JSON list of C-alpha atoms in Angstrom, two decimals:
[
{"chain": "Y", "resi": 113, "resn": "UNK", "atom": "CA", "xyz": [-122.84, -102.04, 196.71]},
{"chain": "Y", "resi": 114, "resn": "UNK", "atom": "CA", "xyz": [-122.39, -99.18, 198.12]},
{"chain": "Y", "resi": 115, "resn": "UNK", "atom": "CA", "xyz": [-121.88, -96.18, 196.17]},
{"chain": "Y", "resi": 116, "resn": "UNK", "atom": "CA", "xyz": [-119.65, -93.68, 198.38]},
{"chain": "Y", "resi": 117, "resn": "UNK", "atom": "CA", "xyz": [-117.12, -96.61, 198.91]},
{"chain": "Y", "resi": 118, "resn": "UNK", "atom": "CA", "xyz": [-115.80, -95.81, 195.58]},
{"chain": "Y", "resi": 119, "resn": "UNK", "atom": "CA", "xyz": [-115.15, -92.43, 195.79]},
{"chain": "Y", "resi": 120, "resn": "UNK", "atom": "CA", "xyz": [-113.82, -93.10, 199.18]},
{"chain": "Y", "resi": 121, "resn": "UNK", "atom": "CA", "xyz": [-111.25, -95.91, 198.04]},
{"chain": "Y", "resi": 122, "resn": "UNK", "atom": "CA", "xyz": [-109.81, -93.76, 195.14]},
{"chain": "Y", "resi": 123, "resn": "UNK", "atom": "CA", "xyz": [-109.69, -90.44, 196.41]},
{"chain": "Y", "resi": 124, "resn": "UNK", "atom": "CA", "xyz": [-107.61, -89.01, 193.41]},
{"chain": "Y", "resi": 125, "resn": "UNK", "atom": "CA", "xyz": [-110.12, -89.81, 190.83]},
{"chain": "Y", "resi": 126, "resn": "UNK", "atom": "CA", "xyz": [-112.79, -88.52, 193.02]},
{"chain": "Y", "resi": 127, "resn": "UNK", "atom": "CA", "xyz": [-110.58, -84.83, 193.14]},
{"chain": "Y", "resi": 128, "resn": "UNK", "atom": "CA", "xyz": [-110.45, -84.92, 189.57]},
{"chain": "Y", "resi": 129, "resn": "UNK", "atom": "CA", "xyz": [-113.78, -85.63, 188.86]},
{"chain": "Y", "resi": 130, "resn": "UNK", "atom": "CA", "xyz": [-115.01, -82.74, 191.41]},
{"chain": "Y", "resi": 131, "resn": "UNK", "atom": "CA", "xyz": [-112.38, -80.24, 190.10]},
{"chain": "Y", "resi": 132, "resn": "UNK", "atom": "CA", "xyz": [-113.97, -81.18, 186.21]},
{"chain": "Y", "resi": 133, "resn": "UNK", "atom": "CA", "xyz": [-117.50, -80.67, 187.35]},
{"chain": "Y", "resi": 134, "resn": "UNK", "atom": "CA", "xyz": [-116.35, -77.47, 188.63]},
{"chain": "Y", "resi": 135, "resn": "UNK", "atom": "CA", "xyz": [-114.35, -76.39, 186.03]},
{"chain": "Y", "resi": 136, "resn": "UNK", "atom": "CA", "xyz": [-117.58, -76.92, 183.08]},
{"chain": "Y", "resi": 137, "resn": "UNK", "atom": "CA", "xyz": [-119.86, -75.26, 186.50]},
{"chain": "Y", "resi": 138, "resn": "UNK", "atom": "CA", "xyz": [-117.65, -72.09, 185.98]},
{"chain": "Y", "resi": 139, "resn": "UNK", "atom": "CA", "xyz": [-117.64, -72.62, 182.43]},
{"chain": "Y", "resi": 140, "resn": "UNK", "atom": "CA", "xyz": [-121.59, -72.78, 181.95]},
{"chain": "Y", "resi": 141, "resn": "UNK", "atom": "CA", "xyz": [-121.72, -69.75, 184.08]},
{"chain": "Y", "resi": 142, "resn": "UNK", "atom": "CA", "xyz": [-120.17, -67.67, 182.15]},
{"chain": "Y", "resi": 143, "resn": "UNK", "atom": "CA", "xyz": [-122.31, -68.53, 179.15]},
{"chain": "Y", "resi": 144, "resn": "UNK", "atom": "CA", "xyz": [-125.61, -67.99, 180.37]},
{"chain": "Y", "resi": 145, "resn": "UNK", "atom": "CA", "xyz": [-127.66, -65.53, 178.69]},
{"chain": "Y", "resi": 146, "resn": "UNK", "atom": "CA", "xyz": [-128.11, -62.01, 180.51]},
{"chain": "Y", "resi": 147, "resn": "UNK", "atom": "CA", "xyz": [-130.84, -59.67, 179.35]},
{"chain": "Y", "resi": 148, "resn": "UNK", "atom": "CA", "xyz": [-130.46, -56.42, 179.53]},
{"chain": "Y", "resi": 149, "resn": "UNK", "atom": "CA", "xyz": [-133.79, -55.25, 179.94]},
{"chain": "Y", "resi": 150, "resn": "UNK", "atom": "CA", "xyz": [-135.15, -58.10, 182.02]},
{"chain": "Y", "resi": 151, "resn": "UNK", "atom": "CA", "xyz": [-138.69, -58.11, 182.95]},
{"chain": "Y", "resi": 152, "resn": "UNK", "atom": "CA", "xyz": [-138.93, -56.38, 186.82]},
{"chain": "Y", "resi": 153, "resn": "UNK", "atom": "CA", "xyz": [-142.28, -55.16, 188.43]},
{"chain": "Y", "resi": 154, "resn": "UNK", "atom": "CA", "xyz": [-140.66, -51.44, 190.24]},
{"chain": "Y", "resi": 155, "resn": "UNK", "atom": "CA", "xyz": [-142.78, -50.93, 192.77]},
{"chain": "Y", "resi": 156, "resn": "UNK", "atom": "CA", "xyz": [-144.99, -47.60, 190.84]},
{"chain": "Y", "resi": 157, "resn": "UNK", "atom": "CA", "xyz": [-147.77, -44.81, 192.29]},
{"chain": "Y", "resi": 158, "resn": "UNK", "atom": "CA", "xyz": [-149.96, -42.98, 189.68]},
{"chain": "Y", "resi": 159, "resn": "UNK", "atom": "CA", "xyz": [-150.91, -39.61, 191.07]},
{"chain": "Y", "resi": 160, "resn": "UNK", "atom": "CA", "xyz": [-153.78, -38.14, 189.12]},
{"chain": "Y", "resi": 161, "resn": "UNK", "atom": "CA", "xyz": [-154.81, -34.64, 190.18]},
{"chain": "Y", "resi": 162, "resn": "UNK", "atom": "CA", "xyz": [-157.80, -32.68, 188.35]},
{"chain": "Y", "resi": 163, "resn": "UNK", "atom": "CA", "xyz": [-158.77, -28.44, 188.23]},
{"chain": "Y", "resi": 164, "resn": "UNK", "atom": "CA", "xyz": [-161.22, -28.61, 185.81]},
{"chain": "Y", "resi": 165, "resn": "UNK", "atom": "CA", "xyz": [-160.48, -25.80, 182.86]},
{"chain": "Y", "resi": 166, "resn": "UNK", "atom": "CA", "xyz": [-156.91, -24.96, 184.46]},
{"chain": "Y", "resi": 167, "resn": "UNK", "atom": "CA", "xyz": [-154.35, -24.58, 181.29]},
{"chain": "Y", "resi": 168, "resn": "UNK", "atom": "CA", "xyz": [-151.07, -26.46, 181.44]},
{"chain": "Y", "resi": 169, "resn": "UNK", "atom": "CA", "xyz": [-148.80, -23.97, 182.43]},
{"chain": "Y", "resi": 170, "resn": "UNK", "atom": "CA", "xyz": [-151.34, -23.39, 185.68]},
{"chain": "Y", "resi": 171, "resn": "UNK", "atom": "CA", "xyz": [-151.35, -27.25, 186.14]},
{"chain": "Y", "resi": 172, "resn": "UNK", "atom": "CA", "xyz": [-147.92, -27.19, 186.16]},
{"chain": "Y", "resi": 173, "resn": "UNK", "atom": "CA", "xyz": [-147.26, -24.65, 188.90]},
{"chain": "Y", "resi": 174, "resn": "UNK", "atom": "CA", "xyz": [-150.02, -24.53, 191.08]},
{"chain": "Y", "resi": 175, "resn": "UNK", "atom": "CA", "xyz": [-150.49, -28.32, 190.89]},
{"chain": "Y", "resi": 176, "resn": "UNK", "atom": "CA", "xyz": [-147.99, -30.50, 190.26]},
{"chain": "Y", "resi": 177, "resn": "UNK", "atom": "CA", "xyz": [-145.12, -28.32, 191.87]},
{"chain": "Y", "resi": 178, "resn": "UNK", "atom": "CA", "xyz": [-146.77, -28.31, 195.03]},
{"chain": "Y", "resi": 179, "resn": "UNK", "atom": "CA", "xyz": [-146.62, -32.36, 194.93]},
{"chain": "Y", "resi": 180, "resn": "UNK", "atom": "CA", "xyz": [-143.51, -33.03, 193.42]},
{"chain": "Y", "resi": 181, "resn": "UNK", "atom": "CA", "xyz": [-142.22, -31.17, 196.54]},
{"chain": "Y", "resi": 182, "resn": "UNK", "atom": "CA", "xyz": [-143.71, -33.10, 198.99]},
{"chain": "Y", "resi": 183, "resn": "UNK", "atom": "CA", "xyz": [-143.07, -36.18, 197.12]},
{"chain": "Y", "resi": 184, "resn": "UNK", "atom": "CA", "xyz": [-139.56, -35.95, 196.96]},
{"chain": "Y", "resi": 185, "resn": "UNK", "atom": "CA", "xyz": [-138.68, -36.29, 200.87]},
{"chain": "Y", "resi": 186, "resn": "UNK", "atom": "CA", "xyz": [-140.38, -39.85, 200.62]},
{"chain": "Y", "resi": 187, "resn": "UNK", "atom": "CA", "xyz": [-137.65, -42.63, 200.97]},
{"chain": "Y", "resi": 188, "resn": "UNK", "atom": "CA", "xyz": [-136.90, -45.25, 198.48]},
{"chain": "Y", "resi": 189, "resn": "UNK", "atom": "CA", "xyz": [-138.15, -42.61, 195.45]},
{"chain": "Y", "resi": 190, "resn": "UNK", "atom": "CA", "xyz": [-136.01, -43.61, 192.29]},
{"chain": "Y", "resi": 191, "resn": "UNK", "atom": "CA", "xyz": [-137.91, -41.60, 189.73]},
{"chain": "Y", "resi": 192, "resn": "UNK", "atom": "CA", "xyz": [-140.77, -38.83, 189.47]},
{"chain": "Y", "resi": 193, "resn": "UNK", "atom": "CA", "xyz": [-142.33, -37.84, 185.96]},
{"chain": "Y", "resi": 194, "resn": "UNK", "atom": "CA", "xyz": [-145.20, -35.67, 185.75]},
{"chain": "Y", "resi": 195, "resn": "UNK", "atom": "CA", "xyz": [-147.10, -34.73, 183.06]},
{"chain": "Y", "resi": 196, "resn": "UNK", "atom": "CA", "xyz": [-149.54, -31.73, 182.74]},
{"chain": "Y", "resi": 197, "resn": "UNK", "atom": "CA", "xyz": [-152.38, -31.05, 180.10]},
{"chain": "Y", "resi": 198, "resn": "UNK", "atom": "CA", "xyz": [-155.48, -29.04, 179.88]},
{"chain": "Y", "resi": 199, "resn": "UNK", "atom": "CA", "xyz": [-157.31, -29.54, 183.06]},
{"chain": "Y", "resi": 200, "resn": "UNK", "atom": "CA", "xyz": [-155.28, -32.78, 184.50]},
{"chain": "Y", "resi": 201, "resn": "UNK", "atom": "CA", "xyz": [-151.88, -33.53, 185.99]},
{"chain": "Y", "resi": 202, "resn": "UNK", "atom": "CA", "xyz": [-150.39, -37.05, 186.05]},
{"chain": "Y", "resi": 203, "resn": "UNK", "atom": "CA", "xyz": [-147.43, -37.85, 188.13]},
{"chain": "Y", "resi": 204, "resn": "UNK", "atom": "CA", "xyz": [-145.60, -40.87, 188.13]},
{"chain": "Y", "resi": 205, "resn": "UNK", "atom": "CA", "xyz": [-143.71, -42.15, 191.33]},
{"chain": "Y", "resi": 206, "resn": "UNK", "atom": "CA", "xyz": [-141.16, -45.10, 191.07]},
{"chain": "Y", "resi": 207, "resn": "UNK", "atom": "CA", "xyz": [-139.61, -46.78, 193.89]},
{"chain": "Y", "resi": 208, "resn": "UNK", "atom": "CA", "xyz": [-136.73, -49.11, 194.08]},
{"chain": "Y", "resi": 209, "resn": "UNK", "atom": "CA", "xyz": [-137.28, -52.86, 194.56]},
{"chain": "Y", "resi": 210, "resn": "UNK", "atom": "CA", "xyz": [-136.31, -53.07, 198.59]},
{"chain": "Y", "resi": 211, "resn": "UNK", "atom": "CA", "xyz": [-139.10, -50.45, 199.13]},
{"chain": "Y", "resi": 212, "resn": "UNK", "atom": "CA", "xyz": [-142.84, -51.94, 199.46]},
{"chain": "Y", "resi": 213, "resn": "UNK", "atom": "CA", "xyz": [-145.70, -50.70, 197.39]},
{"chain": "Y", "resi": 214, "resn": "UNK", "atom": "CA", "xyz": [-148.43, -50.58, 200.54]},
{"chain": "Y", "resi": 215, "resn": "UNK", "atom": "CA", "xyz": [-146.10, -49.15, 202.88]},
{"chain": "Y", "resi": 216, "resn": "UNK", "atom": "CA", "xyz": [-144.66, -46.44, 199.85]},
{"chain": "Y", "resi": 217, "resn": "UNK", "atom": "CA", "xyz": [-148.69, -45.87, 199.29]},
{"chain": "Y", "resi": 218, "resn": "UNK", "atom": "CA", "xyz": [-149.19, -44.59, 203.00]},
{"chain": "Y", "resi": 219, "resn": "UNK", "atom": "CA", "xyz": [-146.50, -42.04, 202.05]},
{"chain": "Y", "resi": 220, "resn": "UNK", "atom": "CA", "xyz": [-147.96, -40.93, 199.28]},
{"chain": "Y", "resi": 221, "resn": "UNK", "atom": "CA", "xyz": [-151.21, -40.39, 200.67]},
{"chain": "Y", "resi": 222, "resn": "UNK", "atom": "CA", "xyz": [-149.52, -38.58, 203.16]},
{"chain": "Y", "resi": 223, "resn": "UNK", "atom": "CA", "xyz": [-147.40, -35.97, 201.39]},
{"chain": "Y", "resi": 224, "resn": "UNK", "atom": "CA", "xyz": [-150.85, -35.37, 199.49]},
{"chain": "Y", "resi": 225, "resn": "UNK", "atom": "CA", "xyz": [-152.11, -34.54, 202.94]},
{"chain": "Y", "resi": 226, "resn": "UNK", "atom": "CA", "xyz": [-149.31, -32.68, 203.47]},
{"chain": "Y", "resi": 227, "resn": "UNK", "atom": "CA", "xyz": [-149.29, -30.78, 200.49]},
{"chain": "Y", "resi": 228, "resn": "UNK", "atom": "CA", "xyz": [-153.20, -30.30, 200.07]},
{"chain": "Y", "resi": 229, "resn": "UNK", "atom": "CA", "xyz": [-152.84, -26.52, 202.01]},
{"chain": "Y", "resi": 230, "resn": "UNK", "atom": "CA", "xyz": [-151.06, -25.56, 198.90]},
{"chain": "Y", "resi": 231, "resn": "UNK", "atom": "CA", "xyz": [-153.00, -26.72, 196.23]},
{"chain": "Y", "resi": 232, "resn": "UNK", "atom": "CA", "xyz": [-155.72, -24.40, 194.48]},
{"chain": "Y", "resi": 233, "resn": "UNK", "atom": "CA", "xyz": [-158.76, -23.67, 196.47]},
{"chain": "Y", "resi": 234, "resn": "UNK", "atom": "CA", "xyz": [-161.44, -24.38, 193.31]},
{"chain": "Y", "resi": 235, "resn": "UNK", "atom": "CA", "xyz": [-160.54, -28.24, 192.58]},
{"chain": "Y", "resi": 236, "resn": "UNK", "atom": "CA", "xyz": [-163.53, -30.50, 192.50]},
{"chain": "Y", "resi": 237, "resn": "UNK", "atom": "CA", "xyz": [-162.05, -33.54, 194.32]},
{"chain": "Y", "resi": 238, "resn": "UNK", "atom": "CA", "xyz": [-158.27, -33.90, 196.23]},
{"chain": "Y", "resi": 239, "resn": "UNK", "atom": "CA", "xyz": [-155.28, -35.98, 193.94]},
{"chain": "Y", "resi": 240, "resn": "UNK", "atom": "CA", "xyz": [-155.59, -39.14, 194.00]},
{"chain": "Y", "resi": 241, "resn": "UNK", "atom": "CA", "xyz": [-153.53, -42.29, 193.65]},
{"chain": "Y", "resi": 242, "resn": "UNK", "atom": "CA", "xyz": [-153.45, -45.71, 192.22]},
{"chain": "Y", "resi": 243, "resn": "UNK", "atom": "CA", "xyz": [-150.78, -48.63, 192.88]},
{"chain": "Y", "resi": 244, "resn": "UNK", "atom": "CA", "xyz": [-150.62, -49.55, 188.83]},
{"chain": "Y", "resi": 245, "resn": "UNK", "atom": "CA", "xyz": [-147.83, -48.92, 186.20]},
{"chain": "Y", "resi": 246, "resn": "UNK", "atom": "CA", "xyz": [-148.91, -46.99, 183.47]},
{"chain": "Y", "resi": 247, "resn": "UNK", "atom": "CA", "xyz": [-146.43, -48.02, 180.92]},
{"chain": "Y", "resi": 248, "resn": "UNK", "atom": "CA", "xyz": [-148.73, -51.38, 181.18]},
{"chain": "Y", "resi": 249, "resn": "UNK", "atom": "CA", "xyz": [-151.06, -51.56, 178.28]},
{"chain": "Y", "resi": 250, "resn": "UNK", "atom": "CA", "xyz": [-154.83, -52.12, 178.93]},
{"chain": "Y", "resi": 251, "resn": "UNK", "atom": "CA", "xyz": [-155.79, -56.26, 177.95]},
{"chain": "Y", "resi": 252, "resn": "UNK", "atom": "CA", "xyz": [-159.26, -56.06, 177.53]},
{"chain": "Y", "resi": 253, "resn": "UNK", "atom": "CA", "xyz": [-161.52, -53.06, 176.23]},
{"chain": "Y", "resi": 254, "resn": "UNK", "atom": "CA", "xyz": [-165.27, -52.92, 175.95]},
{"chain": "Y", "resi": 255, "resn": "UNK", "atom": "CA", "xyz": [-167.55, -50.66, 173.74]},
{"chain": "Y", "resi": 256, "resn": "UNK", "atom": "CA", "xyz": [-171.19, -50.16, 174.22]},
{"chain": "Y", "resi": 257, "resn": "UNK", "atom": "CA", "xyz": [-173.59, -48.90, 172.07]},
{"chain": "Y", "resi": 258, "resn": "UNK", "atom": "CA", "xyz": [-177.27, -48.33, 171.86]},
{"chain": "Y", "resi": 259, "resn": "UNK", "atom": "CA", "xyz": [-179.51, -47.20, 169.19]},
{"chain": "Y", "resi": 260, "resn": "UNK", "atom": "CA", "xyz": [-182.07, -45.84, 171.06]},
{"chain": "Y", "resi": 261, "resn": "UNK", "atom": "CA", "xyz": [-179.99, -44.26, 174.50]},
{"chain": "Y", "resi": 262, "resn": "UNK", "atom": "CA", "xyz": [-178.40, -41.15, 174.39]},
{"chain": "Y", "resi": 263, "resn": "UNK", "atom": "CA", "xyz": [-174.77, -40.71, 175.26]},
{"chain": "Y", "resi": 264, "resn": "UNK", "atom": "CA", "xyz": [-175.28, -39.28, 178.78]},
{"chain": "Y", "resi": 265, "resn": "UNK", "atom": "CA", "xyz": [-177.22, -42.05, 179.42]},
{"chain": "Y", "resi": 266, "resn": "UNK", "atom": "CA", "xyz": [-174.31, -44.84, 178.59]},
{"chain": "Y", "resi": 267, "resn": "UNK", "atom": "CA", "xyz": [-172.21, -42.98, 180.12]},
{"chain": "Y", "resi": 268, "resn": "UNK", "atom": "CA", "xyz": [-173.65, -43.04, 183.12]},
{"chain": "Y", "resi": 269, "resn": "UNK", "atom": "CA", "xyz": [-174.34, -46.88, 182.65]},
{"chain": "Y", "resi": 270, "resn": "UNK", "atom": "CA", "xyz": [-170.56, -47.30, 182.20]},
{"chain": "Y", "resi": 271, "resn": "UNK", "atom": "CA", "xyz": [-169.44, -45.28, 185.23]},
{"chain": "Y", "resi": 272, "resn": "UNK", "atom": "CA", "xyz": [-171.81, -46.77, 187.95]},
{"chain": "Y", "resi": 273, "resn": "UNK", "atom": "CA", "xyz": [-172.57, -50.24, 187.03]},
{"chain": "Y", "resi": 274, "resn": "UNK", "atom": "CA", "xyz": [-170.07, -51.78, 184.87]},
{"chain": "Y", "resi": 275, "resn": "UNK", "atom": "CA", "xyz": [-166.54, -49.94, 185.75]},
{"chain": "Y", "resi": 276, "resn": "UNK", "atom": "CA", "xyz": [-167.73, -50.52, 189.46]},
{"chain": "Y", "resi": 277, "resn": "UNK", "atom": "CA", "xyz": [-168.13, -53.87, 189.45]},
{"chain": "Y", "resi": 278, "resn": "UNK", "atom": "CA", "xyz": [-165.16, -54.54, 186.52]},
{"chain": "Y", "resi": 279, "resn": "UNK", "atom": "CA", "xyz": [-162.57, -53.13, 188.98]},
{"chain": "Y", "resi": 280, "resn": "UNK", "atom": "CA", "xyz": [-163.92, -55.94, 192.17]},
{"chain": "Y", "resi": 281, "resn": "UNK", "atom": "CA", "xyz": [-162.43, -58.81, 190.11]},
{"chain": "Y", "resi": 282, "resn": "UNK", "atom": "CA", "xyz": [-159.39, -59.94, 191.39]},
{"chain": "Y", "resi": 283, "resn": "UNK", "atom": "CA", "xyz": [-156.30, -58.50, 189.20]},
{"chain": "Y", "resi": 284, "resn": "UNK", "atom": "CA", "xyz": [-157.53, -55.94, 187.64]},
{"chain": "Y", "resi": 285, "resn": "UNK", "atom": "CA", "xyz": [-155.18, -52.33, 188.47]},
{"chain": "Y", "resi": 286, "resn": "UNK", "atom": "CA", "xyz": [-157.39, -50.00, 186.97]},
{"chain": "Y", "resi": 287, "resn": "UNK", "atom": "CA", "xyz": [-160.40, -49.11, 185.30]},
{"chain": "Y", "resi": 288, "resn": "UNK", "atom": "CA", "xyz": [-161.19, -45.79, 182.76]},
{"chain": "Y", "resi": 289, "resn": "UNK", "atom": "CA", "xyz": [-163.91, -44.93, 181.34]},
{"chain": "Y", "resi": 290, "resn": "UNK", "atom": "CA", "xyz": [-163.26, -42.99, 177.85]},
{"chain": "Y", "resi": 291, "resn": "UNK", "atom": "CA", "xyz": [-165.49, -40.96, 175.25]},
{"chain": "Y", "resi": 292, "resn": "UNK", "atom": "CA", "xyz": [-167.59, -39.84, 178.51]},
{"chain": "Y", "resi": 293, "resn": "UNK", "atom": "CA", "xyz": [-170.75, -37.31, 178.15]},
{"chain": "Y", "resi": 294, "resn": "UNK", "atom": "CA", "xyz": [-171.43, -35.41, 181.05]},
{"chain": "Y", "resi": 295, "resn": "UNK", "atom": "CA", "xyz": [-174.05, -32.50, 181.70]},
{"chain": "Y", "resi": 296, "resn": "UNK", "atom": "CA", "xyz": [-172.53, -29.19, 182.69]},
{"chain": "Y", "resi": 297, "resn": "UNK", "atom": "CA", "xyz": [-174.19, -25.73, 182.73]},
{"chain": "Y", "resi": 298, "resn": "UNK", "atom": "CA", "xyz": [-172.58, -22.65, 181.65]},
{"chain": "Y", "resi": 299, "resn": "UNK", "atom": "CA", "xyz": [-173.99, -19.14, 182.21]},
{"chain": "Y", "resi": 300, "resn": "UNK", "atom": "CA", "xyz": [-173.50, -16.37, 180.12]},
{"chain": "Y", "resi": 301, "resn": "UNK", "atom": "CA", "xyz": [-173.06, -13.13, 181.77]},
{"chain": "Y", "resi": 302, "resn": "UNK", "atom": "CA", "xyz": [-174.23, -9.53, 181.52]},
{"chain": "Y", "resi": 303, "resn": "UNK", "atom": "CA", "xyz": [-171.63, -6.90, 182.71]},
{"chain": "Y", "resi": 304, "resn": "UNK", "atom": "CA", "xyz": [-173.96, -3.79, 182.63]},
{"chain": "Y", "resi": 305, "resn": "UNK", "atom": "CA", "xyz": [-176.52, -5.41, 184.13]},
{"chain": "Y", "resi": 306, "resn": "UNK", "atom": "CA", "xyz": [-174.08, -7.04, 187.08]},
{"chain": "Y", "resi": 307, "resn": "UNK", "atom": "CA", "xyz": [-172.61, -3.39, 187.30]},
{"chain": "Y", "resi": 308, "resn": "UNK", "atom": "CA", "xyz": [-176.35, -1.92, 187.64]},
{"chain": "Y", "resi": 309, "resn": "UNK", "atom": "CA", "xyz": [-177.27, -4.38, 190.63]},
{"chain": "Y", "resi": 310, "resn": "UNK", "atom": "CA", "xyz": [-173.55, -4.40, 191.93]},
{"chain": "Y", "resi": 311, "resn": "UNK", "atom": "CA", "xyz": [-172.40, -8.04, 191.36]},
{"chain": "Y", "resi": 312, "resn": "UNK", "atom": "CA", "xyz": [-169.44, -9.19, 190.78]},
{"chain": "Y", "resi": 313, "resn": "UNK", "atom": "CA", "xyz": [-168.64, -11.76, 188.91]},
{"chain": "Y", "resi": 314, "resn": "UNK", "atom": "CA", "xyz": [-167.44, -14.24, 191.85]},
{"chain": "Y", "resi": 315, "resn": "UNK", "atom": "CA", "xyz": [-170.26, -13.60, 193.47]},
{"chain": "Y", "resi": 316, "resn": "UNK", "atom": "CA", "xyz": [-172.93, -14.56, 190.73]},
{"chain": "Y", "resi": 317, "resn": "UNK", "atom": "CA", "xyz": [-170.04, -17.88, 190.31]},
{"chain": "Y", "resi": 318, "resn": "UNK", "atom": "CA", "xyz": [-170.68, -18.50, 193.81]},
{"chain": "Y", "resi": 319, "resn": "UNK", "atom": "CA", "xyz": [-174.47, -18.48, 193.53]},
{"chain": "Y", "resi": 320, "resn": "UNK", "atom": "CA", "xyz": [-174.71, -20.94, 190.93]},
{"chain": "Y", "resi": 321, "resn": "UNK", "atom": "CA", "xyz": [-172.14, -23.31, 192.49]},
{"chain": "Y", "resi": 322, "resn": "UNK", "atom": "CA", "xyz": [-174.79, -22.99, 196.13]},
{"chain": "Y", "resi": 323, "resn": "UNK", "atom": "CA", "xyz": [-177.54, -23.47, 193.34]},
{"chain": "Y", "resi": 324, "resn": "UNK", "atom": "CA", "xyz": [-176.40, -26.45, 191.68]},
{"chain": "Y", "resi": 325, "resn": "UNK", "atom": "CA", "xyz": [-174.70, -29.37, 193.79]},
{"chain": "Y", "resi": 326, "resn": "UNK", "atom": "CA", "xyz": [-174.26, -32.68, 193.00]},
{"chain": "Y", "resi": 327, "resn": "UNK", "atom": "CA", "xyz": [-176.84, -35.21, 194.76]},
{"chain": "Y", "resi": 328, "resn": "UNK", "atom": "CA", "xyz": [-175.80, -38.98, 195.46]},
{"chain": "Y", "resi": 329, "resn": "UNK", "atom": "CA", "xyz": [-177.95, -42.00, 193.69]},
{"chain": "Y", "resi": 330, "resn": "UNK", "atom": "CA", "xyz": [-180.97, -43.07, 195.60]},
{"chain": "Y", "resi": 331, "resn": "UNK", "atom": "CA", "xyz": [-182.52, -46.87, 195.36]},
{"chain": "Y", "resi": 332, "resn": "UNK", "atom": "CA", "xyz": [-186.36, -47.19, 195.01]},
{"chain": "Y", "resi": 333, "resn": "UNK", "atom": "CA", "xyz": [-188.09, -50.47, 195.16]},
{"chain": "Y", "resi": 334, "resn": "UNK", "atom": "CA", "xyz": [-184.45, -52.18, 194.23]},
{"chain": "Y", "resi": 335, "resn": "UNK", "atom": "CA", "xyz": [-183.84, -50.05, 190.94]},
{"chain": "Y", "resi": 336, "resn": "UNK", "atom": "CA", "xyz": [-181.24, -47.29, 190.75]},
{"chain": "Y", "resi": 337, "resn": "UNK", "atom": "CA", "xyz": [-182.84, -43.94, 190.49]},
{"chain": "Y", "resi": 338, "resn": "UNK", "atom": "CA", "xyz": [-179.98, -41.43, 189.40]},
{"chain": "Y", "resi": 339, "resn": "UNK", "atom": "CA", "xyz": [-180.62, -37.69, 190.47]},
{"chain": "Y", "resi": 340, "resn": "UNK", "atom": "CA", "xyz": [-178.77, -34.88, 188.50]},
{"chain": "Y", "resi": 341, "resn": "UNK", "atom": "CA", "xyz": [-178.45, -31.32, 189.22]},
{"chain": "Y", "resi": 342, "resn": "UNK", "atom": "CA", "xyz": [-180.37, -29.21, 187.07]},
{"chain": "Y", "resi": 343, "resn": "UNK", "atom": "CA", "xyz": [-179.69, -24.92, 186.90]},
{"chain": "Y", "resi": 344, "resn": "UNK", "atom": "CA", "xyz": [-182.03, -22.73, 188.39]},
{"chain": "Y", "resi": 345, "resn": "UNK", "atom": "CA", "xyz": [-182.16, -19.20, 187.09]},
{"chain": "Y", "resi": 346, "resn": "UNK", "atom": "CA", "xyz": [-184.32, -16.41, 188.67]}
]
C-alpha cells in the first residue's frame, strides 16, 4: 500500500494535519530554552609586554599606550583591556566571531611591528602574543620539589625541559612557569669615586650590561650543559 495515496485521496485531512504540525512547530519554538550567557569561543589575543623594574604608571604610558594605539586601527576589534603592574603589561584583544584568530594574529604582530619605534629603548625582549583566553582557568598544575636541588636549579629544570615539551602536546594554549628563581647581579655604586674618575652612571650601566650577556645552552656528549653569565668586576 502505498503511503502518499492517502494523503493524496483526502487532501483536506492532509491540510489539517500539516497546518497542526505547524501550529505545535511554532508552538515548541517559542518554548525552547535561551541562555543568556551561552558558551561562545570570541576569537582572543594576549599581548604580554615586559620592562623589567618599570613601575605601573611607566608601564602604562610608555608601554601599553603605545600598543593600544596601534591596536585599535585593526578590524574586527570588539574589546581591548589592558592591565599594568610592576614590571609587566597585559593586554587583552577580543575580536568578533566573523573575524579569524590566524588572520587577526598577523595583525597583531604587525601593529607590534608597527608600534615597536615607540616603545622604551631598555626592554629585554619585544611584546609578545598568544592566541589563548585568559579568563580560561588552567586544568592541570604540576609542582616539583627536591630535597637536595636548589631553587635555581628547578627552575631552570622547569623552564627548559618540562614547559618546552608540555606546550608540544596537542591542545594545550599556554604554559607558565610560577615561583621562578633566577640569578641577577646588582652593583652598588660609589658616587665620589665615579665623580673622581669621571663616570657617569650610564656609562658604568653600560659596562656591566657589555660585561654580562646571556649565552645560549650548549649539548656535550648528548647532555644539556647550561651556561650562565657570571659578573666580572675589575
Amino acid at each position: 500500500m502505498n503511503i502518499s495515496a492517502l494523503f493524496i485521496r483526502r487532501p483536506v485531512a492532509t491540510t489539517l494535519v500539516m497546518l497542526g504540525i505547524l501550529f505545535f512547530g511554532i508552538v515548541g519554538y517559542r518554548l525552547l530554552p535561551v541562555s543568556d550567557l551561552p558558551n561562545v569561543d570570541f576569537p582572543t589575543i594576549q599581548v604580554i609586554a615586559a620592562l623589567p623594574g618599570a613601575s605601573p604608571e611607566t608601564m602604562a604610558s610608555s608601554v601599553a599606550t603605545p600598543l593600544e594605539r596601534q591596536f585599535t586601527t585593526i578590524a574586527g576589534l570588539d574589546s581591548m583591556n589592558s592591565t599594568s603592574i610592576l614590571g609587566v603589561t597585559q593586554i587583552t584583544l577580543q575580536f568578533n566571531l566573523s573575524r579569524a584568530l590566524d588572520a587577526a594574529a598577523q595583525d597583531v604582530q604587525a601593529a607590534i611591528g608597527a608600534a615597536s619605534r615607540q616603545l622604551p629603548p631598555g626592554m629585554p625582549s619585544p611584546p609578545t602574543y598568544q592566541k589563548v583566553n585568559p579568563a580560561d582557568q588552567p586544568i592541570l598544575y604540576l609542582a616539583l620539589t627536591s630535597p637536595t636541588l636548589p631553587l635555581s636549579t628547578t627552575d631552570e629544570y622547569a623552564e627548559t625541559m618540562i614547559s618546552q615539551r608540555i606546550s608540544t602536546i596537542s591542545g594545550v594554549a599556554q604554559v607558565q612557569v610560577f615561583g621562578a628563581q633566577k640569578f641577577a647581579v646588582r652593583v652598588q655604586l660609589d658616587p665620589r669615586a665615579l665623580a673622581s674618575r669621571g663616570i657617569g652612571i650610564d656609562e658604568a650601566s653600560a659596562a656591566v650590561a657589555m660585561a654580562n650577556v646571556n649565552i645560549p645552552t650548549e649539548r656535550s656528549g648528548g647532555r644539556r650543559k647550561p651556561t650562565r653569565s657570571r659578573p666580572r668586576a675589575s
